[in-house]
Coordinates of C-alpha atoms and ligand atoms in Angstrom, one line a residue:
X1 CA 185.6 94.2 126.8
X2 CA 186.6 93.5 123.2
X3 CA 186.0 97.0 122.0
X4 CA 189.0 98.0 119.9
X5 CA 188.3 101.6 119.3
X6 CA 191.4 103.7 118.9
X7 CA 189.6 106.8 119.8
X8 CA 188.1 105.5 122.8
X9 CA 191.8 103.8 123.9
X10 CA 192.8 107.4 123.2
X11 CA 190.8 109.1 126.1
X12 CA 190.8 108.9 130.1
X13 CA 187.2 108.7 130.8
X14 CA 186.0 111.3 133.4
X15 CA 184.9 110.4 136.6
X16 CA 181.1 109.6 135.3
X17 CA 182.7 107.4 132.5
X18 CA 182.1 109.8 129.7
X19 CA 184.3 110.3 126.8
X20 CA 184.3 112.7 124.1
X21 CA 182.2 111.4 120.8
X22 CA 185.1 112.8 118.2
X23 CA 182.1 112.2 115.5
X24 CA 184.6 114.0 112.8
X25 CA 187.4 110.5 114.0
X26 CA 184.4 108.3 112.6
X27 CA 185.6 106.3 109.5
X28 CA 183.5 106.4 106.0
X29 CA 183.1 102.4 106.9
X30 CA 181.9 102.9 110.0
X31 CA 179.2 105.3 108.9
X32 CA 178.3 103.0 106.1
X33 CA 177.6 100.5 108.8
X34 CA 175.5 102.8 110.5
X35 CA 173.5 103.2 106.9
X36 CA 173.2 99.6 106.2
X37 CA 171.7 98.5 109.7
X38 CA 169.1 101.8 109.6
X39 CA 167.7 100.8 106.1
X40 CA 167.4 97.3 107.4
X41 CA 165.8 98.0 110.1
X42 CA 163.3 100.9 109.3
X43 CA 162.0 98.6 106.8
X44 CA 161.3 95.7 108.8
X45 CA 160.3 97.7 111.6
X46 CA 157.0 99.3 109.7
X47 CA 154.0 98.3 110.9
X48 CA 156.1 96.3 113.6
X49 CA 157.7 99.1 115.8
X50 CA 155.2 101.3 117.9
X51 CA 154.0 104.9 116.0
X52 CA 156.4 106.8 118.8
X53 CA 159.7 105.3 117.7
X54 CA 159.1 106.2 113.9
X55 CA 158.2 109.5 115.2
X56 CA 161.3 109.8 117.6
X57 CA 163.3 108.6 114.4
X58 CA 161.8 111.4 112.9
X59 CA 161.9 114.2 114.9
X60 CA 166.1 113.4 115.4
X61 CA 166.5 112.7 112.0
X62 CA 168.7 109.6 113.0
X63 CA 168.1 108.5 109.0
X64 CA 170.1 111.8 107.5
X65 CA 172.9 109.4 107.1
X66 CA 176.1 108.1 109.0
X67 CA 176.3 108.4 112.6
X68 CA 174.5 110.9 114.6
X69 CA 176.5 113.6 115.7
X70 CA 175.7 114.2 119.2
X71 CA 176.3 117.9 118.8
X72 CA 173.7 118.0 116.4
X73 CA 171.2 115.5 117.7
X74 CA 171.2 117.0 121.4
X75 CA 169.9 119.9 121.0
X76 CA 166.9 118.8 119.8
X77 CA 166.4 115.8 122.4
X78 CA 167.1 118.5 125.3
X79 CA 164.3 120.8 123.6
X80 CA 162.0 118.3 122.8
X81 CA 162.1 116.2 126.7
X82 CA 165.1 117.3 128.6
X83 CA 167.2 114.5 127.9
X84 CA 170.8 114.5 126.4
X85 CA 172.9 111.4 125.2
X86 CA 176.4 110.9 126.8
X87 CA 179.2 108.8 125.4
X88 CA 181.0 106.0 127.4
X89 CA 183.5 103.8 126.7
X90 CA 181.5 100.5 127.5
X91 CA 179.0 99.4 130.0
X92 CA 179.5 101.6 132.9
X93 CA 179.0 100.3 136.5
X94 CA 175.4 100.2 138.1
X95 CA 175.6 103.2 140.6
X96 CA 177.4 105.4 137.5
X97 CA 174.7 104.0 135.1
X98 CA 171.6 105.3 137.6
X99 CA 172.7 108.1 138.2
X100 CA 172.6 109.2 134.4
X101 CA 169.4 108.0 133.5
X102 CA 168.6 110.0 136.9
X103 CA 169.9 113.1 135.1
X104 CA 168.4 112.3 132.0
X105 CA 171.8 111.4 130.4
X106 CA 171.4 108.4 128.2
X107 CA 175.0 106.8 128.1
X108 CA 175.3 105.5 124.7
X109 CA 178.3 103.7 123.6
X110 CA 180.8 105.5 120.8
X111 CA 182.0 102.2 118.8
X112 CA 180.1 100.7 115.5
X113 CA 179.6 96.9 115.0
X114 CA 182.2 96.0 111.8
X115 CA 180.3 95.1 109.1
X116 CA 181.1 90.9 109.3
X117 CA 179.2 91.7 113.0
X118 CA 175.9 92.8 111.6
X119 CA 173.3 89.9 113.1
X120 CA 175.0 90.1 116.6
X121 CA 177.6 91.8 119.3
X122 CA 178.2 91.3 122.8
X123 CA 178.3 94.8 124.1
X124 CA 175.8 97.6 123.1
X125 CA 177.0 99.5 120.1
X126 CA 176.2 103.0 119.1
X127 CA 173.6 101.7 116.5
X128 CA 171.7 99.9 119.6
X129 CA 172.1 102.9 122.0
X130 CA 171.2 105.4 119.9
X131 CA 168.8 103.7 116.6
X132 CA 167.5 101.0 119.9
X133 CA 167.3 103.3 122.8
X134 CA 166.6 107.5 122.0
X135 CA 164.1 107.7 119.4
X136 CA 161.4 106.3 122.4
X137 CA 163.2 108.9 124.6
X138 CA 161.4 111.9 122.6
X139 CA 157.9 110.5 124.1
X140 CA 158.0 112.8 127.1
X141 CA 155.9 110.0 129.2
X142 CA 158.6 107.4 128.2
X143 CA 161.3 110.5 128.9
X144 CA 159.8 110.7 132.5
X145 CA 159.8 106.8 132.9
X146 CA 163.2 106.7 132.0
X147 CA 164.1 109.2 134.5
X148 CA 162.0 106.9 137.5
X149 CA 164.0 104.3 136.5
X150 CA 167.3 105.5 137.3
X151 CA 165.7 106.7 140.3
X152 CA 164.6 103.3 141.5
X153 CA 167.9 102.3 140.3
X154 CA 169.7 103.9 142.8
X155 CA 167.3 103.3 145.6
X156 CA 167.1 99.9 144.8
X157 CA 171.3 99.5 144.7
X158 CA 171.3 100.6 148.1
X159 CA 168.4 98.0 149.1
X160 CA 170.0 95.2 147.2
X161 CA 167.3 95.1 144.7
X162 CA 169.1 95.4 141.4
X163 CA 168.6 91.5 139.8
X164 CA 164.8 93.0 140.3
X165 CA 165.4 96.2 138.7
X166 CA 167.8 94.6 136.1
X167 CA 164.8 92.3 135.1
X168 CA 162.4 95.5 135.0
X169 CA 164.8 97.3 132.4
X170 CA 165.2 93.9 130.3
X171 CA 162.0 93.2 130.2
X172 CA 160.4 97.0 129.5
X173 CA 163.3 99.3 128.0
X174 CA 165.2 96.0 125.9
X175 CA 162.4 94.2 125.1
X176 CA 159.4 95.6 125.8
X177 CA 155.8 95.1 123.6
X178 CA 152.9 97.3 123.9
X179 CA 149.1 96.5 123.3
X180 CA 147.7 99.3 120.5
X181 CA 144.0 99.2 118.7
X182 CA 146.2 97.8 115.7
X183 CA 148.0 94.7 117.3
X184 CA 151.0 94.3 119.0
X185 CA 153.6 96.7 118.7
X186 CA 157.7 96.9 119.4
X187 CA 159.2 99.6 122.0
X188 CA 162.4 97.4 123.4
X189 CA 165.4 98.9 122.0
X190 CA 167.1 95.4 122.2
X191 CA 164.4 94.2 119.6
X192 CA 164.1 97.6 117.4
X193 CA 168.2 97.0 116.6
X194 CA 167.9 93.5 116.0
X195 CA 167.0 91.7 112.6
X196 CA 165.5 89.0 112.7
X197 CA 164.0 89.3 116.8
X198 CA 162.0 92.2 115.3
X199 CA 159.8 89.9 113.3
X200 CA 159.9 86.8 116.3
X201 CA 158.7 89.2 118.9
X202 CA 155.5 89.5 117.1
X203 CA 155.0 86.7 114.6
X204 CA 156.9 83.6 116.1
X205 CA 154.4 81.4 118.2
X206 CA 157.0 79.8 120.1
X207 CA 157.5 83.0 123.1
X208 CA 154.9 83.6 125.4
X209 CA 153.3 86.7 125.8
X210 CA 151.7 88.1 129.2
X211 CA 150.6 91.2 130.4
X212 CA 152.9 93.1 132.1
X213 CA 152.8 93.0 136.0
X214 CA 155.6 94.5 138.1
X215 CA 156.1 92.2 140.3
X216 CA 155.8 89.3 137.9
X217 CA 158.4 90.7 135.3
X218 CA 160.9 91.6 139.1
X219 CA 159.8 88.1 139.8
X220 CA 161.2 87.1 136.3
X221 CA 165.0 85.7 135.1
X222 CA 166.2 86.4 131.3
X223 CA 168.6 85.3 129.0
X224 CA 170.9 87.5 127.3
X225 CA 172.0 85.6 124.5
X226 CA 169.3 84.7 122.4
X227 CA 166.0 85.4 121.3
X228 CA 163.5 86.1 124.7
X229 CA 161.0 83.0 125.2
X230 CA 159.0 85.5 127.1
X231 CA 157.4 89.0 126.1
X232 CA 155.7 91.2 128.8
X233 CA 153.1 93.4 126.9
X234 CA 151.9 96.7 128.7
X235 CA 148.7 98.7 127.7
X236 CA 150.1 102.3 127.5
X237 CA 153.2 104.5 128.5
X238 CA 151.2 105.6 131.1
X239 CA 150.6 102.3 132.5
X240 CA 154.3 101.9 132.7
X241 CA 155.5 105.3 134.1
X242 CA 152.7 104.9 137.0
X243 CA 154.1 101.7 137.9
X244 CA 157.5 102.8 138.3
X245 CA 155.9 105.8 140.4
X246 CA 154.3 104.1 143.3
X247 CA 156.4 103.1 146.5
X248 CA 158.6 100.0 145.9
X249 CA 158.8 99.6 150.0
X250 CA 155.7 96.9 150.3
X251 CA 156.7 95.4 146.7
X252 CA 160.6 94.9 148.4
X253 CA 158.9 93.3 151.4
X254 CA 157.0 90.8 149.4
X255 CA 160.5 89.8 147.7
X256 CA 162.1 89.7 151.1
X257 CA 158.8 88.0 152.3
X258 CA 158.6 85.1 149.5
X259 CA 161.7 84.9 147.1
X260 CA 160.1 82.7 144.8
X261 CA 161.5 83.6 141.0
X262 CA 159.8 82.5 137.3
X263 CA 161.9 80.6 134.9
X264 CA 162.2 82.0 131.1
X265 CA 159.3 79.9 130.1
X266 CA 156.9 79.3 133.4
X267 CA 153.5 80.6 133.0
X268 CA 151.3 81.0 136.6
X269 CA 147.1 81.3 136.9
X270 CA 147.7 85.0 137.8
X271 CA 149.0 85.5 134.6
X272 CA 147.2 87.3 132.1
X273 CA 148.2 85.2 129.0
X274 CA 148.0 87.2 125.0
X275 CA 149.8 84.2 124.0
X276 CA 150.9 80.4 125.0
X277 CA 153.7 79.8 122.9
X278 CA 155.2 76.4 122.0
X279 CA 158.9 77.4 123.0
X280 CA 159.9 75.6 119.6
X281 CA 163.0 78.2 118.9
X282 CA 164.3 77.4 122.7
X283 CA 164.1 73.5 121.8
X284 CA 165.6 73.9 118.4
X285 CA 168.2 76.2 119.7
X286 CA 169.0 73.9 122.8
X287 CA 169.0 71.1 120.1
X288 CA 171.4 72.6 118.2
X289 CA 173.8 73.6 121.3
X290 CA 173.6 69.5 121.9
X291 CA 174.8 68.3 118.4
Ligands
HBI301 N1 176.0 100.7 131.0 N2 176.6 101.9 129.2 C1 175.7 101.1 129.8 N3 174.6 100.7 129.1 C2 173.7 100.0 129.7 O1 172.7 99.6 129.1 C3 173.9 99.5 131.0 C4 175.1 99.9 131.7 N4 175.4 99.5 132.9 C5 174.4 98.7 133.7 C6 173.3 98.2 132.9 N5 173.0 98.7 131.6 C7 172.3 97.2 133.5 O2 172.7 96.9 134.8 C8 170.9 97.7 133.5 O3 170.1 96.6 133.2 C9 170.5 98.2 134.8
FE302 FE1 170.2 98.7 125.6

């Protein structure tokens, strides 16, 4: 973990891996990081991200300036769908990271990307937690599917399911697209924090795009370092949340059944297909790891 955060070094984390968010220890550059990646990003994200997240923006007021304080942003999320965000220190284990989203604690990490770290970071920052992740968490259907996740999250640790529930959060809450009367719209918070995947997600012909199917995307691996080659699309936040609420028993059977897995760029006849891409970023990028 490369986080050097002397307020975060400062604290013992409790047992469920929060810390306190100290927002008054934040420095002027750090909320001036914050600034620059929100104006960046809510202009390239109009007309790309999905009406909910601008509204969720909205409704926190995430764009007042600097970092949120969670003492004045909670309040409002706990009114508005029951959820509150929680700081930790860095990526918390599985079982502790469940049971959050369970309780409808979104664990957001406290550090700030330095400003030479803008395009890219290894470990979520505040700005993907909480710009990436909570403004789609004041949609009370999306709230609720949250909620089923964590749920399924810990079943599914104590069925040795998580790769498949791992690949269910990658490819809905990180990266997620949704169908609307106007096009193709962002949710994933991995794409809504990040420049320039905001605009491939939607314009770049090289990922495919499918419809999403829970048992293809569980079926599905996915890189974490790069651009996705693959995009599952759903319909509506209904669709999602009523997938997540039927009984994974016969679904776990047919993966213990038939283990066959989907590489990042496979496509299969029971695929509905929005888009064939030409996987030209993947060559190029593989082309340029070979030089
Ligand atoms: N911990 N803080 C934090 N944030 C995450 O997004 C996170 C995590 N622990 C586990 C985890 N994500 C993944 O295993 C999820 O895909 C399930
Ligand atoms: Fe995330």
């Amino acid at each position: 973990m490369a986080i050097s955060d002397p307020v975060i070094d400062a604290q013992t984390p409790a047992a469920d891996f929060t810390i306190r968010q100290m927002w008054d220890r934040y420095t002027d550059e750090e909320h001036k990081v914050w600034d620059t990646l929100y104006a960046r990003q809510i202009d390239i994200l109009k007309d790309r991200a999905v009406e909910e997240f601008h509204t969720g923006l909205g409704l926190l007021d995430l764009g007042s300036g600097g970092i949120p304080d969670l003492d004045v942003i909670n309040p409002k999320l706990k009114d508005l769908t029951g959820w509150e965000v929680v700081m930790v220190p860095h990526l918390v284990p599985d079982d502790v990271f469940f049971d959050h989203l369970a309780n409808r604690r979104f664990p957001s990490g406290r550090f700030i990307r330095k400003p030479d770290q803008l395009d890219y970071l290894e470990e979520p920052d505040i700005f993907h937690d909480i710009f990436g992740h909570v403004p789609m968490l004041t949609l009370p259907t999306f709230a609720d599917y949250m909620q089923a996740y964590g749920q399924g999250g810990q079943r599914a640790d104590s069925l040795g399911r998580l790769k498949e529930l791992a690949r269910l959060y990658w490819y809905t809450v990180e990266f997620g697209l949704i169908r609307k009367p106007e096009g193709l719209r962002i949710y994933g918070a991995g794409i809504v924090s990040s420049a320039g995947e905001t605009p491939f997600s939607l314009e770049s012909d090289s990922p495919n795009r499918i419809a999403f199917d829970l048992e293809r995307v569980m079926r599905t691996d996915y890189r974490i370092d790069d651009f996705q080659q693959l995009y599952f699309v759903i319909d509506s936040f209904e669709q999602l949340l009523s997938a997540t609420q039927q009984d994974f028993g016969p679904l776990y059977e047919r993966l213990a059944a038939d283990a066959t897995t989907f590489g990042l760029t496979d496509l299969t006849d029971a695929d509905t297909v929005i888009a064939h891409g030409t996987q030209e970023y993947a060559r190029m990028r593989a082309a340029d790891a070979a030089e």
